[in-house]
Amino acid sequence: MFAREGLEGVVAARTSICLIKGAEGALEYRGYSIHDLANHCGFEEVAYLLWYGALPSADELGDFSRLMRANRILPGRLSRALASILRELTPIDALCAAVSIMGADDPDAADNSPAANVRKAIRLTAKMPAIVGAHHRLARGLNPLAPDSRLNHAANFLYMVKGKRPRELEARALEAAMILEAEHGLNPSTFAARVAAGTLADLHSAVVAALATLKGPLHGGAAAEVIAMLHAVGDRSNAAGFVRKALAAHARVAGFGHRIYKGDDPRAIDLERWCRRLAGNREARRMLDCAGAIEREVRKRVAISPNVDFYAAPLWSMLGFRPAEFAPVFACARIAGWVAHVTEQHLDNRLIRPEEEYIGPLSRPFVPIEQR
Ligand code: CMC
């Protein structure tokens, strides 16, 4: 048996959550195009679709949204941890630790049934923006804020970070981006979550496993690399030289390439449009012009396209998030997909345990330590 590098082409699960059509550049959640969902739905509506398998009626969405709003307040133990030890960690480490604390305190901790997973998911998903917001504010010497129950999930997220009600356009841009990032098949974080769930670990533990994969620059850390690159290039007039040198050195251009999409990533197309709508000042327009020039130059030279992170990075930045917060913001969106996958895994579980191809030495004679 021979190893497939990076498990490329290996089918590791049967799922009814998400379909990625890599050749066509199309993506569907539960059979619905992400373009329709991002243009017409709210984040709560899409989370409901992913968790229950069907779009909610107006009444169902009302009840679900009320439950989400009622679960935003952080418990005292978690708030105290944030104000002391967690504020000193990076945003992604703090989120990981906060999810562990929530798991330990969850009343359904030991219950892996679908109903308990949804109850836990509501508590987790509703609180994650509050954790990111509290950490953001504490890092600046500001007090964390109480949530505003008049605002929807995305608008409240921005409020809890910035301390003022966001403009309609900002809230809508964040909401659309969170929908576009909510789910993506067996990407590294979701695969990690499914492997953990496959041992019958609980939802919170599976989410911690998923969060750990977001630190790497090939997955959750890619957006921060994109913004660093855009700052380093600075102006569109430097883009061609930058790309030429990077490709000549066989370096990876951050935010380009994808294992599944062989043409365009449909999420990047929508996010680029949202960036254009949001870019209200000269600095933002300059950053986007620079991104556009890098994209044109890469496309001219190699057959790879921008992925979701290439335009998520300027979008998160325009909304006021620091690069170190991009991965936690992504997690606040992808939690919807992780929950759906963990529940699917728990419902029809078999331990995930691939084999390996051994390439080390064989049958060596043992040498006692005094003779080595
Ligand atoms: N810049 C330059 N060349 C690239 C890039 C890139 N960003 N990505 C892939 N290539 C080339 C690569 O050199 C290789 O060329 P060749 O066949 O001549 O050796 C070819 O494309 C195939 O690359 P690969 O490494 O086999 O592709 P992979 O499926 O193993 O890796 C990837 C996928 C996303 C890790 C990779 O494209 C990459 O490192 N991109 C930059 C990091 C990034 O943007 N990550 C975010 C991914 S999307 C969101 C997410 O999942 O988080």
Tab-separated table of C-alpha atoms and ligand atoms in Angstrom:
chain	number	residue	atom	x	y	z
A	1	MET	CA	0.000	0.000	0.000
A	2	PHE	CA	1.457	3.395	-0.993
A	3	ALA	CA	0.920	6.715	0.736
A	4	ARG	CA	-0.926	9.495	-1.088
A	5	GLU	CA	0.987	12.665	-0.211
A	6	GLY	CA	-1.265	14.902	1.870
A	7	LEU	CA	-4.122	12.371	1.343
A	8	GLU	CA	-4.806	14.027	-2.041
A	9	GLY	CA	-7.681	12.335	-3.841
A	10	VAL	CA	-8.548	10.151	-0.819
A	11	VAL	CA	-12.257	10.093	0.084
A	12	ALA	CA	-12.350	9.997	3.894
A	13	ALA	CA	-16.060	10.557	4.645
A	14	ARG	CA	-19.566	10.330	3.185
A	15	THR	CA	-21.361	13.588	3.856
A	16	SER	CA	-24.518	15.478	3.000
A	17	ILE	CA	-23.259	18.835	4.283
A	18	CYS	CA	-21.245	20.422	1.511
A	19	LEU	CA	-20.379	19.854	-2.152
A	20	ILE	CA	-17.276	21.446	-3.638
A	21	LYS	CA	-17.178	21.329	-7.431
A	22	GLY	CA	-13.469	22.009	-7.847
A	23	ALA	CA	-13.394	21.982	-11.649
A	24	GLU	CA	-16.390	24.327	-12.009
A	25	GLY	CA	-15.479	26.614	-9.128
A	26	ALA	CA	-18.819	26.055	-7.397
A	27	LEU	CA	-19.703	25.422	-3.758
A	28	GLU	CA	-23.001	24.328	-2.205
A	29	TYR	CA	-24.107	23.914	1.409
A	30	ARG	CA	-26.845	21.262	1.736
A	31	GLY	CA	-27.538	21.721	-1.997
A	32	TYR	CA	-27.778	25.553	-2.004
A	33	SER	CA	-25.294	27.727	-3.887
A	34	ILE	CA	-23.124	29.809	-1.562
A	35	HIS	CA	-23.780	32.842	-3.765
A	36	ASP	CA	-27.521	32.603	-3.029
A	37	LEU	CA	-26.884	32.015	0.668
A	38	ALA	CA	-24.393	34.887	0.988
A	39	ASN	CA	-26.651	37.286	-0.927
A	40	HIS	CA	-29.988	36.444	0.700
A	41	CYS	CA	-29.427	34.859	4.131
A	42	GLY	CA	-28.205	35.810	7.563
A	43	PHE	CA	-25.439	33.886	9.343
A	44	GLU	CA	-27.888	32.341	11.839
A	45	GLU	CA	-30.032	31.100	8.925
A	46	VAL	CA	-27.029	29.387	7.329
A	47	ALA	CA	-25.918	27.859	10.656
A	48	TYR	CA	-29.471	26.481	11.009
A	49	LEU	CA	-29.285	25.054	7.469
A	50	LEU	CA	-25.955	23.368	8.186
A	51	TRP	CA	-27.053	21.914	11.547
A	52	TYR	CA	-30.621	20.846	10.715
A	53	GLY	CA	-30.220	20.132	6.973
A	54	ALA	CA	-33.004	22.499	5.800
A	55	LEU	CA	-33.549	26.248	5.647
A	56	PRO	CA	-35.703	27.488	8.560
A	57	SER	CA	-39.199	28.935	8.234
A	58	ALA	CA	-39.586	32.523	9.497
A	59	ASP	CA	-40.880	31.218	12.867
A	60	GLU	CA	-38.088	28.666	13.195
A	61	LEU	CA	-35.496	31.317	12.403
A	62	GLY	CA	-37.066	33.693	14.932
A	63	ASP	CA	-36.838	31.071	17.705
A	64	PHE	CA	-33.306	30.057	16.717
A	65	SER	CA	-32.113	33.650	16.539
A	66	ARG	CA	-33.628	34.427	19.971
A	67	LEU	CA	-31.778	31.434	21.432
A	68	MET	CA	-28.502	32.565	19.870
A	69	ARG	CA	-28.954	36.106	21.244
A	70	ALA	CA	-29.796	34.787	24.723
A	71	ASN	CA	-26.558	32.776	24.811
A	72	ARG	CA	-24.047	35.540	24.029
A	73	ILE	CA	-23.130	36.509	27.593
A	74	LEU	CA	-19.873	34.989	28.826
A	75	PRO	CA	-19.996	33.113	32.160
A	76	GLY	CA	-18.081	34.674	35.062
A	77	ARG	CA	-15.324	32.052	35.150
A	78	LEU	CA	-14.559	32.580	31.461
A	79	SER	CA	-14.660	36.402	31.748
A	80	ARG	CA	-12.247	36.230	34.675
A	81	ALA	CA	-9.910	33.915	32.738
A	82	LEU	CA	-9.991	36.331	29.778
A	83	ALA	CA	-9.207	39.311	31.993
A	84	SER	CA	-6.252	37.508	33.589
A	85	ILE	CA	-4.305	34.728	31.866
A	86	LEU	CA	-6.024	34.555	28.441
A	87	ARG	CA	-5.448	38.246	27.622
A	88	GLU	CA	-1.698	37.499	27.571
A	89	LEU	CA	-2.065	34.793	24.898
A	90	THR	CA	-2.345	35.302	21.150
A	91	PRO	CA	-5.979	35.641	20.002
A	92	ILE	CA	-6.089	32.109	18.559
A	93	ASP	CA	-4.502	30.526	21.667
A	94	ALA	CA	-6.924	32.475	23.867
A	95	LEU	CA	-9.900	31.249	21.824
A	96	CYS	CA	-8.651	27.667	22.014
A	97	ALA	CA	-8.282	27.868	25.804
A	98	ALA	CA	-11.670	29.598	26.137
A	99	VAL	CA	-13.394	26.794	24.202
A	100	SER	CA	-11.762	24.238	26.530
A	101	ILE	CA	-13.067	26.142	29.561
A	102	MET	CA	-16.561	26.291	28.037
A	103	GLY	CA	-16.407	22.547	27.363
A	104	ALA	CA	-15.512	21.779	30.968
A	105	ASP	CA	-18.430	23.894	32.214
A	106	ASP	CA	-21.045	22.809	29.651
A	107	PRO	CA	-24.122	21.105	31.183
A	108	ASP	CA	-24.281	18.680	28.222
A	109	ALA	CA	-20.535	17.934	28.308
A	110	ALA	CA	-20.861	14.143	28.249
A	111	ASP	CA	-23.789	13.942	25.798
A	112	ASN	CA	-22.928	13.408	22.107
A	113	SER	CA	-26.528	13.116	20.869
A	114	PRO	CA	-27.553	15.400	17.947
A	115	ALA	CA	-29.892	17.402	20.203
A	116	ALA	CA	-27.146	17.974	22.806
A	117	ASN	CA	-24.655	18.872	20.064
A	118	VAL	CA	-27.012	21.581	18.776
A	119	ARG	CA	-27.569	22.918	22.313
A	120	LYS	CA	-23.800	23.050	22.832
A	121	ALA	CA	-23.299	24.526	19.358
A	122	ILE	CA	-25.696	27.393	20.079
A	123	ARG	CA	-23.867	28.245	23.311
A	124	LEU	CA	-20.476	28.005	21.594
A	125	THR	CA	-21.324	29.848	18.377
A	126	ALA	CA	-23.128	32.645	20.213
A	127	LYS	CA	-20.173	33.209	22.585
A	128	MET	CA	-17.189	32.940	20.237
A	129	PRO	CA	-17.530	36.530	18.884
A	130	ALA	CA	-17.846	37.743	22.496
A	131	ILE	CA	-14.540	36.004	23.311
A	132	VAL	CA	-12.787	37.524	20.272
A	133	GLY	CA	-14.292	40.930	21.113
A	134	ALA	CA	-13.279	40.744	24.794
A	135	HIS	CA	-9.729	39.686	23.925
A	136	HIS	CA	-9.450	42.481	21.319
A	137	ARG	CA	-10.557	45.114	23.826
A	138	LEU	CA	-8.514	43.794	26.773
A	139	ALA	CA	-5.398	43.830	24.587
A	140	ARG	CA	-6.023	47.571	24.089
A	141	GLY	CA	-6.656	48.247	27.778
A	142	LEU	CA	-10.426	48.569	27.200
A	143	ASN	CA	-13.216	46.830	29.088
A	144	PRO	CA	-15.128	44.035	27.332
A	145	LEU	CA	-18.694	44.958	26.400
A	146	ALA	CA	-22.037	43.353	27.089
A	147	PRO	CA	-23.708	42.127	23.874
A	148	ASP	CA	-26.451	44.181	22.212
A	149	SER	CA	-29.455	41.883	21.794
A	150	ARG	CA	-31.026	44.219	19.206
A	151	LEU	CA	-28.219	43.387	16.763
A	152	ASN	CA	-27.924	40.236	14.686
A	153	HIS	CA	-24.941	37.882	15.087
A	154	ALA	CA	-22.567	39.666	12.690
A	155	ALA	CA	-23.514	43.224	13.690
A	156	ASN	CA	-23.161	42.341	17.387
A	157	PHE	CA	-19.740	40.794	16.648
A	158	LEU	CA	-18.499	44.128	15.258
A	159	TYR	CA	-20.142	46.011	18.111
A	160	MET	CA	-18.369	43.851	20.710
A	161	VAL	CA	-15.026	44.552	19.036
A	162	LYS	CA	-15.360	48.257	18.242
A	163	GLY	CA	-17.739	49.481	20.937
A	164	LYS	CA	-20.066	51.236	18.517
A	165	ARG	CA	-22.879	50.044	16.307
A	166	PRO	CA	-21.470	49.169	12.869
A	167	ARG	CA	-22.705	50.740	9.651
A	168	GLU	CA	-25.201	48.570	7.753
A	169	LEU	CA	-22.633	47.953	4.990
A	170	GLU	CA	-19.963	46.776	7.467
A	171	ALA	CA	-22.333	44.407	9.247
A	172	ARG	CA	-23.584	43.007	5.946
A	173	ALA	CA	-20.031	42.562	4.606
A	174	LEU	CA	-19.000	40.627	7.736
A	175	GLU	CA	-22.156	38.536	7.566
A	176	ALA	CA	-21.648	37.638	3.884
A	177	ALA	CA	-17.986	36.787	4.536
A	178	MET	CA	-18.904	34.596	7.511
A	179	ILE	CA	-21.443	32.753	5.354
A	180	LEU	CA	-18.872	32.231	2.603
A	181	GLU	CA	-16.416	30.845	5.199
A	182	ALA	CA	-18.951	28.815	7.196
A	183	GLU	CA	-18.210	25.422	5.655
A	184	HIS	CA	-15.808	23.789	3.218
A	185	GLY	CA	-15.826	20.012	3.314
A	186	LEU	CA	-12.815	18.158	4.698
A	187	ASN	CA	-10.449	21.113	4.925
A	188	PRO	CA	-7.705	20.603	7.569
A	189	SER	CA	-9.625	22.056	10.536
A	190	THR	CA	-12.833	20.144	9.762
A	191	PHE	CA	-10.889	16.947	9.172
A	192	ALA	CA	-9.178	17.415	12.552
A	193	ALA	CA	-12.599	17.943	14.157
A	194	ARG	CA	-13.930	14.751	12.538
A	195	VAL	CA	-10.890	12.734	13.647
A	196	ALA	CA	-11.466	13.905	17.240
A	197	ALA	CA	-15.220	13.230	16.979
A	198	GLY	CA	-14.397	9.781	15.565
A	199	THR	CA	-12.879	8.840	18.933
A	200	LEU	CA	-16.269	9.881	20.427
A	201	ALA	CA	-14.681	12.974	21.939
A	202	ASP	CA	-17.277	15.684	22.635
A	203	LEU	CA	-18.052	18.711	20.442
A	204	HIS	CA	-15.906	21.206	22.409
A	205	SER	CA	-12.869	18.895	22.252
A	206	ALA	CA	-13.361	18.445	18.499
A	207	VAL	CA	-13.525	22.241	18.104
A	208	VAL	CA	-10.272	22.599	20.065
A	209	ALA	CA	-8.655	20.105	17.653
A	210	ALA	CA	-9.970	22.160	14.723
A	211	LEU	CA	-8.729	25.438	16.222
A	212	ALA	CA	-5.205	24.036	16.589
A	213	THR	CA	-4.928	23.647	12.807
A	214	LEU	CA	-5.701	27.333	12.269
A	215	LYS	CA	-2.283	28.432	13.499
A	216	GLY	CA	-0.506	27.224	10.375
A	217	PRO	CA	0.077	29.587	7.426
A	218	LEU	CA	-1.227	27.001	4.953
A	219	HIS	CA	-4.737	27.111	6.491
A	220	GLY	CA	-6.064	29.529	9.143
A	221	GLY	CA	-2.873	31.566	9.214
A	222	ALA	CA	-2.920	32.300	5.471
A	223	ALA	CA	-4.970	35.502	5.692
A	224	ALA	CA	-2.474	37.095	8.099
A	225	GLU	CA	0.297	36.235	5.624
A	226	VAL	CA	-1.700	37.906	2.842
A	227	ILE	CA	-2.004	41.174	4.739
A	228	ALA	CA	1.723	41.084	5.600
A	229	MET	CA	2.445	40.620	1.880
A	230	LEU	CA	0.117	43.473	0.854
A	231	HIS	CA	1.833	45.784	3.352
A	232	ALA	CA	5.285	44.688	2.173
A	233	VAL	CA	4.435	45.245	-1.518
A	234	GLY	CA	2.790	48.538	-0.597
A	235	ASP	CA	1.758	49.790	-4.015
A	236	ARG	CA	0.453	48.242	-7.226
A	237	SER	CA	3.528	49.518	-9.073
A	238	ASN	CA	5.644	47.039	-7.041
A	239	ALA	CA	3.378	44.043	-7.681
A	240	ALA	CA	4.908	42.718	-10.908
A	241	GLY	CA	8.452	42.748	-9.501
A	242	PHE	CA	7.330	41.111	-6.271
A	243	VAL	CA	5.489	38.276	-8.039
A	244	ARG	CA	8.298	37.707	-10.532
A	245	LYS	CA	10.868	37.372	-7.742
A	246	ALA	CA	8.627	35.173	-5.560
A	247	LEU	CA	7.872	32.734	-8.372
A	248	ALA	CA	11.497	32.671	-9.550
A	249	ALA	CA	12.464	31.688	-5.986
A	250	HIS	CA	9.744	28.977	-5.989
A	251	ALA	CA	8.163	30.735	-3.013
A	252	ARG	CA	4.436	30.441	-2.243
A	253	VAL	CA	2.421	33.582	-2.885
A	254	ALA	CA	0.109	33.872	0.131
A	255	GLY	CA	-3.594	33.519	-0.679
A	256	PHE	CA	-3.091	31.627	-3.959
A	257	GLY	CA	-3.648	27.989	-4.876
A	258	HIS	CA	-6.001	25.379	-3.542
A	259	ARG	CA	-6.068	21.602	-3.237
A	260	ILE	CA	-9.585	21.252	-4.669
A	261	TYR	CA	-10.224	24.320	-6.878
A	262	LYS	CA	-8.309	24.020	-10.082
A	263	GLY	CA	-9.829	27.236	-11.441
A	264	ASP	CA	-11.434	30.064	-9.505
A	265	ASP	CA	-12.415	29.831	-5.842
A	266	PRO	CA	-16.042	31.057	-5.854
A	267	ARG	CA	-15.652	32.560	-2.370
A	268	ALA	CA	-12.790	34.788	-3.488
A	269	ILE	CA	-14.967	36.225	-6.283
A	270	ASP	CA	-17.717	37.297	-3.844
A	271	LEU	CA	-15.251	38.559	-1.235
A	272	GLU	CA	-13.439	40.725	-3.781
A	273	ARG	CA	-16.786	42.434	-4.556
A	274	TRP	CA	-17.462	43.024	-0.860
A	275	CYS	CA	-13.971	44.499	-0.472
A	276	ARG	CA	-14.655	46.957	-3.324
A	277	ARG	CA	-17.929	48.032	-1.680
A	278	LEU	CA	-16.250	48.473	1.693
A	279	ALA	CA	-13.124	50.315	0.570
A	280	GLY	CA	-14.111	53.773	1.762
A	281	ASN	CA	-10.763	55.541	2.007
A	282	ARG	CA	-7.618	56.014	-0.042
A	283	GLU	CA	-5.556	53.573	2.014
A	284	ALA	CA	-8.123	50.782	1.555
A	285	ARG	CA	-8.399	51.440	-2.192
A	286	ARG	CA	-4.611	51.419	-2.484
A	287	MET	CA	-4.433	48.049	-0.692
A	288	LEU	CA	-7.092	46.608	-3.032
A	289	ASP	CA	-5.405	47.996	-6.132
A	290	CYS	CA	-2.208	46.348	-4.939
A	291	ALA	CA	-4.078	43.037	-4.430
A	292	GLY	CA	-5.598	43.322	-7.914
A	293	ALA	CA	-2.175	43.935	-9.475
A	294	ILE	CA	-0.700	40.903	-7.649
A	295	GLU	CA	-3.622	38.774	-8.829
A	296	ARG	CA	-3.196	39.846	-12.466
A	297	GLU	CA	0.551	39.174	-12.363
A	298	VAL	CA	0.203	35.725	-10.767
A	299	ARG	CA	-2.521	34.731	-13.256
A	300	LYS	CA	-0.323	35.895	-16.150
A	301	ARG	CA	2.561	33.712	-15.027
A	302	VAL	CA	1.084	30.522	-13.470
A	303	ALA	CA	-2.224	28.671	-13.612
A	304	ILE	CA	-3.273	29.378	-10.021
A	305	SER	CA	-6.036	31.652	-8.711
A	306	PRO	CA	-6.588	33.574	-5.512
A	307	ASN	CA	-8.214	31.510	-2.780
A	308	VAL	CA	-10.699	32.659	-0.139
A	309	ASP	CA	-7.969	34.149	2.059
A	310	PHE	CA	-6.643	36.525	-0.584
A	311	TYR	CA	-9.723	38.748	-0.300
A	312	ALA	CA	-10.805	37.740	3.221
A	313	ALA	CA	-7.600	39.348	4.530
A	314	PRO	CA	-8.267	42.908	3.241
A	315	LEU	CA	-11.924	42.526	4.233
A	316	TRP	CA	-11.138	41.578	7.864
A	317	SER	CA	-8.581	44.390	7.926
A	318	MET	CA	-11.057	47.012	6.646
A	319	LEU	CA	-13.507	45.859	9.319
A	320	GLY	CA	-10.940	46.669	12.025
A	321	PHE	CA	-9.532	43.250	12.945
A	322	ARG	CA	-5.799	42.837	13.587
A	323	PRO	CA	-3.982	40.170	11.483
A	324	ALA	CA	-3.547	37.952	14.571
A	325	GLU	CA	-7.357	37.978	14.888
A	326	PHE	CA	-8.047	36.789	11.340
A	327	ALA	CA	-7.866	33.093	12.323
A	328	PRO	CA	-10.262	33.537	15.290
A	329	VAL	CA	-12.680	35.500	13.065
A	330	PHE	CA	-12.511	32.671	10.539
A	331	ALA	CA	-13.215	30.229	13.410
A	332	CYS	CA	-16.312	32.230	14.382
A	333	ALA	CA	-17.624	31.464	10.879
A	334	ARG	CA	-16.312	27.907	10.397
A	335	ILE	CA	-17.755	26.773	13.741
A	336	ALA	CA	-21.014	26.316	11.797
A	337	GLY	CA	-19.402	23.728	9.530
A	338	TRP	CA	-17.413	22.040	12.312
A	339	VAL	CA	-20.602	21.459	14.309
A	340	ALA	CA	-22.393	19.928	11.309
A	341	HIS	CA	-19.465	17.568	10.650
A	342	VAL	CA	-19.012	16.542	14.292
A	343	THR	CA	-22.731	15.752	14.525
A	344	GLU	CA	-22.618	13.782	11.257
A	345	GLN	CA	-19.570	11.844	12.518
A	346	HIS	CA	-21.167	11.102	15.906
A	347	LEU	CA	-24.353	9.875	14.200
A	348	ASP	CA	-22.650	7.236	12.076
A	349	ASN	CA	-19.263	6.757	13.662
A	350	ARG	CA	-16.323	4.591	12.847
A	351	LEU	CA	-12.896	5.440	14.286
A	352	ILE	CA	-10.822	7.333	11.674
A	353	ARG	CA	-7.518	5.544	11.514
A	354	PRO	CA	-5.656	5.480	8.179
A	355	GLU	CA	-2.636	3.273	7.656
A	356	GLU	CA	0.910	4.404	7.046
A	357	GLU	CA	3.607	3.229	4.677
A	358	TYR	CA	6.659	2.385	6.794
A	359	ILE	CA	9.948	3.544	5.226
A	360	GLY	CA	12.293	3.219	8.243
A	361	PRO	CA	14.938	0.569	9.046
A	362	LEU	CA	13.891	-3.046	9.594
A	363	SER	CA	14.687	-5.740	12.199
A	364	ARG	CA	17.765	-4.021	13.717
A	365	PRO	CA	19.773	-5.930	16.340
A	366	PHE	CA	19.327	-4.271	19.744
A	367	VAL	CA	22.519	-2.807	21.239
A	368	PRO	CA	22.614	-2.321	25.045
A	369	ILE	CA	23.228	1.290	26.122
A	370	GLU	CA	26.786	0.651	27.445
A	371	GLN	CA	27.848	-0.576	24.001
A	372	ARG	CA	26.390	2.321	21.920
B	1	CMC	N1	2.225	30.243	-4.882
B	1	CMC	C1	2.978	29.750	-5.869
B	1	CMC	N2	2.837	28.501	-6.366
B	1	CMC	C2	1.888	27.735	-5.814
B	1	CMC	C3	1.060	28.182	-4.775
B	1	CMC	C4	1.261	29.491	-4.315
B	1	CMC	N3	0.511	29.997	-3.324
B	1	CMC	N4	0.202	27.216	-4.430
B	1	CMC	C5	0.473	26.168	-5.210
B	1	CMC	N5	1.486	26.483	-6.059
B	1	CMC	C6	2.060	25.613	-7.077
B	1	CMC	C7	3.056	24.651	-6.432
B	1	CMC	O1	4.372	25.189	-6.424
B	1	CMC	C8	2.929	23.441	-7.300
B	1	CMC	O2	3.656	23.656	-8.488
B	1	CMC	P1	4.493	22.463	-9.172
B	1	CMC	O3	3.463	21.407	-9.514
B	1	CMC	O4	5.147	23.113	-10.343
B	1	CMC	O5	5.442	21.990	-8.121
B	1	CMC	C9	1.457	23.421	-7.697
B	1	CMC	O6	1.006	24.777	-7.579
B	1	CMC	C10	0.604	22.527	-6.803
B	1	CMC	O7	0.869	22.867	-5.460
B	1	CMC	P2	0.735	21.865	-4.235
B	1	CMC	O8	1.665	22.292	-3.155
B	1	CMC	O9	0.848	20.446	-4.695
B	1	CMC	O10	-0.748	22.115	-3.784
B	1	CMC	P3	-1.395	21.629	-2.429
B	1	CMC	O11	-2.759	21.191	-2.786
B	1	CMC	O12	-0.549	20.648	-1.713
B	1	CMC	O13	-1.401	22.948	-1.542
B	1	CMC	C11	-2.058	25.027	-0.669
B	1	CMC	C12	-2.498	23.794	-1.444
B	1	CMC	C13	-3.274	25.858	-0.366
B	1	CMC	C14	-1.421	24.579	0.664
B	1	CMC	C15	-1.044	25.822	-1.502
B	1	CMC	O14	-1.656	26.276	-2.679
B	1	CMC	C16	-0.411	26.978	-0.725
B	1	CMC	O15	0.593	26.791	-0.034
B	1	CMC	N6	-1.008	28.208	-0.840
B	1	CMC	C17	-0.539	29.343	-0.055
B	1	CMC	C18	-1.150	29.308	1.347
B	1	CMC	C19	-2.634	29.625	1.308
B	1	CMC	O16	-3.063	30.556	0.650
B	1	CMC	N7	-3.422	28.854	2.064
B	1	CMC	C20	-4.895	29.041	2.143
B	1	CMC	C21	-5.597	27.908	1.492
B	1	CMC	S1	-7.333	28.174	1.145
B	1	CMC	C22	-8.130	28.353	2.631
B	1	CMC	C23	-7.836	27.351	3.672
B	1	CMC	O17	-7.987	26.145	3.482
B	1	CMC	O18	-7.480	27.798	4.765
